């Protein structure tokens, strides 16, 4: 396990070095006071074409289930326990290898046609995963899932950037991720009494992250759902009914002073 941690740390250090030395962001003078971009006026400025792309993204999300179910399906298909994590590795490998070719293809072909093809691949992946109990069939379904992601995710991001005004692209991507996340939440929730969310708000900007913890989670609670939210957002730990910490492979509940310290600064507990 420590060997894997060192490998992970090496890649993390490389990513940080790339951010510091390889990323050159153009300087932009701030000529106006920064305000909350989520206003009715800004949302109207996004336009019909943008909201059409958001609707398509939400529909695609409703048609998908969480990637965690791929792991569960692999376990059900008899995949050895030690090899189950490789299911996610295989999916992401296919995703990475297919994203660039389909991105190039999207520059020369109809976006609508490519999205339709991506939806057909998703349907095929779901059928293969539903009908196959052998690990080989599960692996094929996972590969199809990765192809679907490669065909659609970059394309949807490009369509968001193309349809949103330049000065509102950050807001546009945030709203797109928020609505897609809500659609995934609804797709997973259905009539289930227990819902597990793994770093659901990780890709959200600060405004949408606050909406998730202060609006969406209380709403799901009012609906009678039991939610397990895996998160590193220590500033929002106060909203949890119970706070549990995983440390050294051991799960324990934080109460009293320990919970207060974790809510104030969870990083300090790991130092």
CSV table of C-alpha atoms in Angstrom, one decimal:
chain,number,residue,atom,x,y,z
A,1,UNK,CA,0.0,0.0,0.0
A,2,UNK,CA,2.8,2.4,0.8
A,3,UNK,CA,4.4,1.8,-2.6
A,4,UNK,CA,1.1,2.9,-4.2
A,5,UNK,CA,1.0,6.0,-2.0
A,6,UNK,CA,4.5,7.0,-3.1
A,7,UNK,CA,3.5,6.6,-6.8
A,8,UNK,CA,0.5,8.7,-6.2
A,9,UNK,CA,2.6,11.3,-4.4
A,10,UNK,CA,5.0,11.4,-7.4
A,11,UNK,CA,2.2,12.1,-9.8
A,12,UNK,CA,0.7,14.7,-7.5
A,13,UNK,CA,4.1,16.5,-7.3
A,14,UNK,CA,4.3,16.4,-11.1
A,15,UNK,CA,0.8,17.9,-11.4
A,16,UNK,CA,1.7,20.7,-9.0
A,17,UNK,CA,5.0,21.4,-10.9
A,18,UNK,CA,3.0,21.6,-14.1
A,19,UNK,CA,0.6,24.2,-12.6
A,20,UNK,CA,3.5,26.3,-11.4
A,21,UNK,CA,5.9,26.1,-14.3
A,22,UNK,CA,3.9,24.9,-17.3
A,23,UNK,CA,0.6,26.9,-17.1
A,24,UNK,CA,0.9,30.5,-18.3
A,25,UNK,CA,-2.4,32.4,-17.7
A,26,UNK,CA,-2.7,35.7,-19.4
A,27,UNK,CA,-3.0,38.7,-17.1
A,28,UNK,CA,-6.3,40.5,-17.0
A,29,UNK,CA,-6.9,43.8,-15.3
A,30,UNK,CA,-9.9,43.8,-13.0
A,31,UNK,CA,-11.8,46.9,-14.0
A,32,UNK,CA,-15.0,46.3,-12.0
A,33,UNK,CA,-16.0,45.0,-8.6
A,34,UNK,CA,-16.4,41.2,-8.4
A,35,UNK,CA,-19.9,40.2,-7.5
A,36,UNK,CA,-22.0,37.0,-7.4
A,37,UNK,CA,-22.4,36.1,-11.1
A,38,UNK,CA,-25.6,34.1,-10.4
A,39,UNK,CA,-28.2,36.8,-11.3
A,40,UNK,CA,-31.3,36.7,-13.4
A,41,UNK,CA,-29.8,39.1,-15.8
A,42,UNK,CA,-26.7,37.0,-16.4
A,43,UNK,CA,-28.7,33.8,-16.7
A,44,UNK,CA,-30.8,35.5,-19.4
A,45,UNK,CA,-27.7,36.6,-21.2
A,46,UNK,CA,-26.6,32.9,-21.5
A,47,UNK,CA,-29.2,32.5,-24.3
A,48,UNK,CA,-31.4,29.7,-25.6
A,49,UNK,CA,-28.5,27.8,-27.4
A,50,UNK,CA,-26.7,27.5,-24.1
A,51,UNK,CA,-29.7,26.3,-22.2
A,52,UNK,CA,-30.3,23.7,-25.0
A,53,UNK,CA,-26.8,22.3,-24.4
A,54,UNK,CA,-27.5,22.3,-20.6
A,55,UNK,CA,-30.7,20.3,-21.2
A,56,UNK,CA,-28.9,17.8,-23.4
A,57,UNK,CA,-26.2,17.4,-20.7
A,58,UNK,CA,-28.9,16.8,-18.0
A,59,UNK,CA,-30.7,14.2,-20.2
A,60,UNK,CA,-27.4,12.4,-20.7
A,61,UNK,CA,-26.7,12.4,-17.0
A,62,UNK,CA,-30.2,11.1,-16.2
A,63,UNK,CA,-29.5,8.2,-18.6
A,64,UNK,CA,-26.3,7.3,-16.8
A,65,UNK,CA,-25.8,5.8,-13.4
A,66,UNK,CA,-22.9,6.4,-11.1
A,67,UNK,CA,-19.6,5.0,-12.1
A,68,UNK,CA,-19.5,3.3,-8.6
A,69,UNK,CA,-22.0,0.8,-10.0
A,70,UNK,CA,-19.4,-0.3,-12.5
A,71,UNK,CA,-17.3,-1.5,-9.5
A,72,UNK,CA,-20.3,-3.3,-8.0
A,73,UNK,CA,-21.1,-4.9,-11.3
A,74,UNK,CA,-17.6,-6.2,-11.6
A,75,UNK,CA,-17.8,-7.7,-8.1
A,76,UNK,CA,-21.1,-9.3,-9.0
A,77,UNK,CA,-19.5,-10.7,-12.2
A,78,UNK,CA,-16.9,-12.6,-10.2
A,79,UNK,CA,-14.0,-10.3,-10.8
A,80,UNK,CA,-11.3,-11.1,-8.1
A,81,UNK,CA,-11.5,-8.6,-5.3
A,82,UNK,CA,-7.9,-7.4,-5.8
A,83,UNK,CA,-8.6,-6.6,-9.5
A,84,UNK,CA,-11.9,-4.7,-9.0
A,85,UNK,CA,-10.2,-1.3,-8.9
A,86,UNK,CA,-8.8,-2.0,-12.3
A,87,UNK,CA,-12.3,-1.7,-13.6
A,88,UNK,CA,-12.1,2.1,-13.1
A,89,UNK,CA,-8.6,2.1,-14.5
A,90,UNK,CA,-9.9,0.4,-17.7
A,91,UNK,CA,-12.8,2.8,-18.0
A,92,UNK,CA,-10.7,5.9,-17.6
A,93,UNK,CA,-8.0,4.5,-19.9
A,94,UNK,CA,-10.5,4.0,-22.7
A,95,UNK,CA,-12.0,7.4,-21.9
A,96,UNK,CA,-8.6,9.0,-22.2
A,97,UNK,CA,-7.6,7.2,-25.4
A,98,UNK,CA,-10.9,7.9,-27.2
A,99,UNK,CA,-11.3,11.6,-26.1
A,100,UNK,CA,-8.8,13.1,-28.5
A,101,UNK,CA,-9.8,11.2,-31.7
A,102,UNK,CA,-13.5,12.0,-31.1
A,103,UNK,CA,-12.5,15.6,-30.3
A,104,UNK,CA,-10.8,15.8,-33.7
A,105,UNK,CA,-13.8,14.3,-35.3
A,106,UNK,CA,-16.1,16.8,-33.7
A,107,UNK,CA,-14.3,19.6,-35.5
A,108,UNK,CA,-15.2,18.1,-38.9
A,109,UNK,CA,-18.6,16.6,-38.2
A,110,UNK,CA,-22.1,17.4,-36.8
A,111,UNK,CA,-22.1,17.8,-33.1
A,112,UNK,CA,-25.7,16.6,-33.0
A,113,UNK,CA,-24.8,13.4,-34.9
A,114,UNK,CA,-21.9,12.7,-32.6
A,115,UNK,CA,-24.1,13.2,-29.5
A,116,UNK,CA,-26.6,10.7,-31.0
A,117,UNK,CA,-23.9,8.2,-31.6
A,118,UNK,CA,-22.6,8.7,-28.1
A,119,UNK,CA,-26.1,8.0,-26.7
A,120,UNK,CA,-26.3,4.8,-28.8
A,121,UNK,CA,-23.0,3.7,-27.3
A,122,UNK,CA,-24.3,4.4,-23.8
A,123,UNK,CA,-27.4,2.3,-24.5
A,124,UNK,CA,-25.2,-0.5,-25.8
A,125,UNK,CA,-23.0,-0.3,-22.7
A,126,UNK,CA,-26.0,-0.5,-20.4
A,127,UNK,CA,-27.4,-3.5,-22.3
A,128,UNK,CA,-24.1,-5.4,-22.1
A,129,UNK,CA,-23.7,-4.7,-18.4
A,130,UNK,CA,-27.3,-5.7,-17.7
A,131,UNK,CA,-27.2,-8.9,-19.7
A,132,UNK,CA,-23.7,-10.2,-18.8
A,133,UNK,CA,-22.6,-11.8,-15.6
A,134,UNK,CA,-19.2,-12.9,-16.8
A,135,UNK,CA,-16.2,-10.7,-16.1
A,136,UNK,CA,-15.3,-10.5,-19.8
A,137,UNK,CA,-18.7,-9.1,-20.6
A,138,UNK,CA,-18.5,-6.6,-17.7
A,139,UNK,CA,-15.1,-5.5,-19.0
A,140,UNK,CA,-16.6,-5.0,-22.5
A,141,UNK,CA,-19.4,-3.0,-21.1
A,142,UNK,CA,-17.0,-0.8,-19.1
A,143,UNK,CA,-15.0,-0.2,-22.3
A,144,UNK,CA,-18.1,0.9,-24.1
A,145,UNK,CA,-18.9,3.2,-21.2
A,146,UNK,CA,-15.4,4.8,-21.6
A,147,UNK,CA,-16.0,5.3,-25.3
A,148,UNK,CA,-19.3,7.0,-24.5
A,149,UNK,CA,-17.5,9.3,-22.1
A,150,UNK,CA,-14.8,10.1,-24.7
A,151,UNK,CA,-17.5,10.8,-27.4
A,152,UNK,CA,-19.7,13.1,-25.3
A,153,UNK,CA,-18.0,14.8,-22.4
A,154,UNK,CA,-15.4,16.9,-24.3
A,155,UNK,CA,-18.0,17.7,-26.9
A,156,UNK,CA,-20.5,19.0,-24.4
A,157,UNK,CA,-17.8,21.2,-22.8
A,158,UNK,CA,-16.9,22.6,-26.2
A,159,UNK,CA,-20.6,23.3,-26.9
A,160,UNK,CA,-20.9,25.1,-23.6
A,161,UNK,CA,-17.9,27.3,-24.4
A,162,UNK,CA,-19.2,27.9,-27.9
A,163,UNK,CA,-22.7,29.0,-26.9
A,164,UNK,CA,-21.9,31.0,-23.8
A,165,UNK,CA,-20.8,34.7,-23.9
A,166,UNK,CA,-17.0,35.0,-23.3
A,167,UNK,CA,-17.4,37.1,-20.1
A,168,UNK,CA,-19.8,34.5,-18.6
A,169,UNK,CA,-18.1,31.2,-19.5
A,170,UNK,CA,-17.1,30.5,-15.9
A,171,UNK,CA,-20.7,31.0,-14.8
A,172,UNK,CA,-21.8,28.9,-17.8
A,173,UNK,CA,-19.6,25.9,-16.9
A,174,UNK,CA,-20.6,26.2,-13.2
A,175,UNK,CA,-24.3,26.1,-14.0
A,176,UNK,CA,-23.8,23.3,-16.5
A,177,UNK,CA,-22.0,21.2,-13.8
A,178,UNK,CA,-24.6,22.1,-11.2
A,179,UNK,CA,-27.6,21.1,-13.3
A,180,UNK,CA,-25.8,17.9,-14.5
A,181,UNK,CA,-25.0,17.1,-10.9
A,182,UNK,CA,-28.6,17.6,-9.8
A,183,UNK,CA,-29.7,15.4,-12.7
A,184,UNK,CA,-27.3,12.7,-11.5
A,185,UNK,CA,-28.6,13.1,-8.0
A,186,UNK,CA,-32.2,12.6,-9.1
A,187,UNK,CA,-31.2,9.7,-11.3
A,188,UNK,CA,-29.6,8.0,-8.3
A,189,UNK,CA,-32.2,9.0,-5.8
A,190,UNK,CA,-35.4,7.8,-7.4
A,191,UNK,CA,-37.2,6.0,-4.6
A,192,UNK,CA,-34.1,5.0,-2.7
A,193,UNK,CA,-34.0,5.7,1.0
A,194,UNK,CA,-30.2,5.7,1.2
A,195,UNK,CA,-28.0,7.7,-1.1
A,196,UNK,CA,-24.2,7.8,-1.1
A,197,UNK,CA,-22.4,10.8,-2.7
A,198,UNK,CA,-18.7,10.7,-3.3
A,199,UNK,CA,-17.1,14.1,-3.6
A,200,UNK,CA,-20.2,15.3,-5.5
A,201,UNK,CA,-19.4,19.0,-5.0
A,202,UNK,CA,-15.6,18.7,-5.9
A,203,UNK,CA,-16.0,20.2,-9.4
A,204,UNK,CA,-18.3,23.0,-8.3
A,205,UNK,CA,-17.3,26.6,-7.9
A,206,UNK,CA,-17.7,28.2,-4.4
A,207,UNK,CA,-21.2,29.5,-5.1
A,208,UNK,CA,-22.6,26.2,-6.4
A,209,UNK,CA,-20.7,24.2,-3.7
A,210,UNK,CA,-22.6,26.3,-1.1
A,211,UNK,CA,-25.9,25.6,-2.8
A,212,UNK,CA,-25.2,21.9,-2.6
A,213,UNK,CA,-24.5,21.8,1.1
A,214,UNK,CA,-27.0,24.4,2.3
A,215,UNK,CA,-29.9,23.8,-0.1
A,216,UNK,CA,-29.7,20.4,-1.9
A,217,UNK,CA,-28.7,18.3,1.0
A,218,UNK,CA,-31.3,19.7,3.4
A,219,UNK,CA,-33.9,19.2,0.7
A,220,UNK,CA,-33.0,15.6,0.3
A,221,UNK,CA,-33.1,15.2,4.1
A,222,UNK,CA,-36.7,16.7,4.2
A,223,UNK,CA,-37.7,14.1,1.6
A,224,UNK,CA,-36.7,11.4,4.1
A,225,UNK,CA,-33.5,10.3,2.5
A,226,UNK,CA,-30.5,9.1,4.4
A,227,UNK,CA,-27.4,10.6,2.8
A,228,UNK,CA,-23.7,9.6,3.2
A,229,UNK,CA,-21.6,12.4,1.7
A,230,UNK,CA,-17.9,11.7,1.3
A,231,UNK,CA,-16.2,15.1,1.3
A,232,UNK,CA,-13.1,17.1,2.1
A,233,UNK,CA,-15.0,20.4,2.4
A,234,UNK,CA,-14.3,20.9,6.0
A,235,UNK,CA,-16.0,24.3,6.1
A,236,UNK,CA,-19.3,22.5,5.5
A,237,UNK,CA,-18.8,19.7,8.1
A,238,UNK,CA,-21.1,21.6,10.4
A,239,UNK,CA,-24.1,20.7,8.2
A,240,UNK,CA,-23.7,17.0,8.9
A,241,UNK,CA,-25.8,15.2,11.5
A,242,UNK,CA,-22.8,12.9,12.2
A,243,UNK,CA,-19.2,13.3,11.2
A,244,UNK,CA,-17.0,10.3,10.5
A,245,UNK,CA,-13.3,10.2,9.7
A,246,UNK,CA,-11.4,7.5,7.8
A,247,UNK,CA,-7.8,7.4,9.1
A,248,UNK,CA,-5.3,4.5,8.6
A,249,UNK,CA,-8.1,2.3,7.3
A,250,UNK,CA,-10.2,2.8,10.4
A,251,UNK,CA,-13.5,4.6,10.4
A,252,UNK,CA,-14.4,6.5,13.6
A,253,UNK,CA,-16.9,9.2,14.6
A,254,UNK,CA,-15.8,12.6,15.6
A,255,UNK,CA,-17.7,14.2,18.4
A,256,UNK,CA,-17.3,17.1,20.8
A,257,UNK,CA,-14.0,19.0,20.6
A,258,UNK,CA,-12.6,16.7,17.8
A,259,UNK,CA,-15.5,17.5,15.6
A,260,UNK,CA,-15.2,21.2,16.3
A,261,UNK,CA,-11.5,21.1,15.4
A,262,UNK,CA,-12.1,19.1,12.2
A,263,UNK,CA,-14.8,21.6,11.1
A,264,UNK,CA,-12.5,24.5,11.7
A,265,UNK,CA,-9.5,23.0,9.9
A,266,UNK,CA,-9.5,19.4,8.9
A,267,UNK,CA,-6.0,19.7,7.3
A,268,UNK,CA,-4.5,20.5,10.7
A,269,UNK,CA,-5.6,17.1,12.0
A,270,UNK,CA,-3.6,15.3,9.3
A,271,UNK,CA,-0.3,17.2,10.0
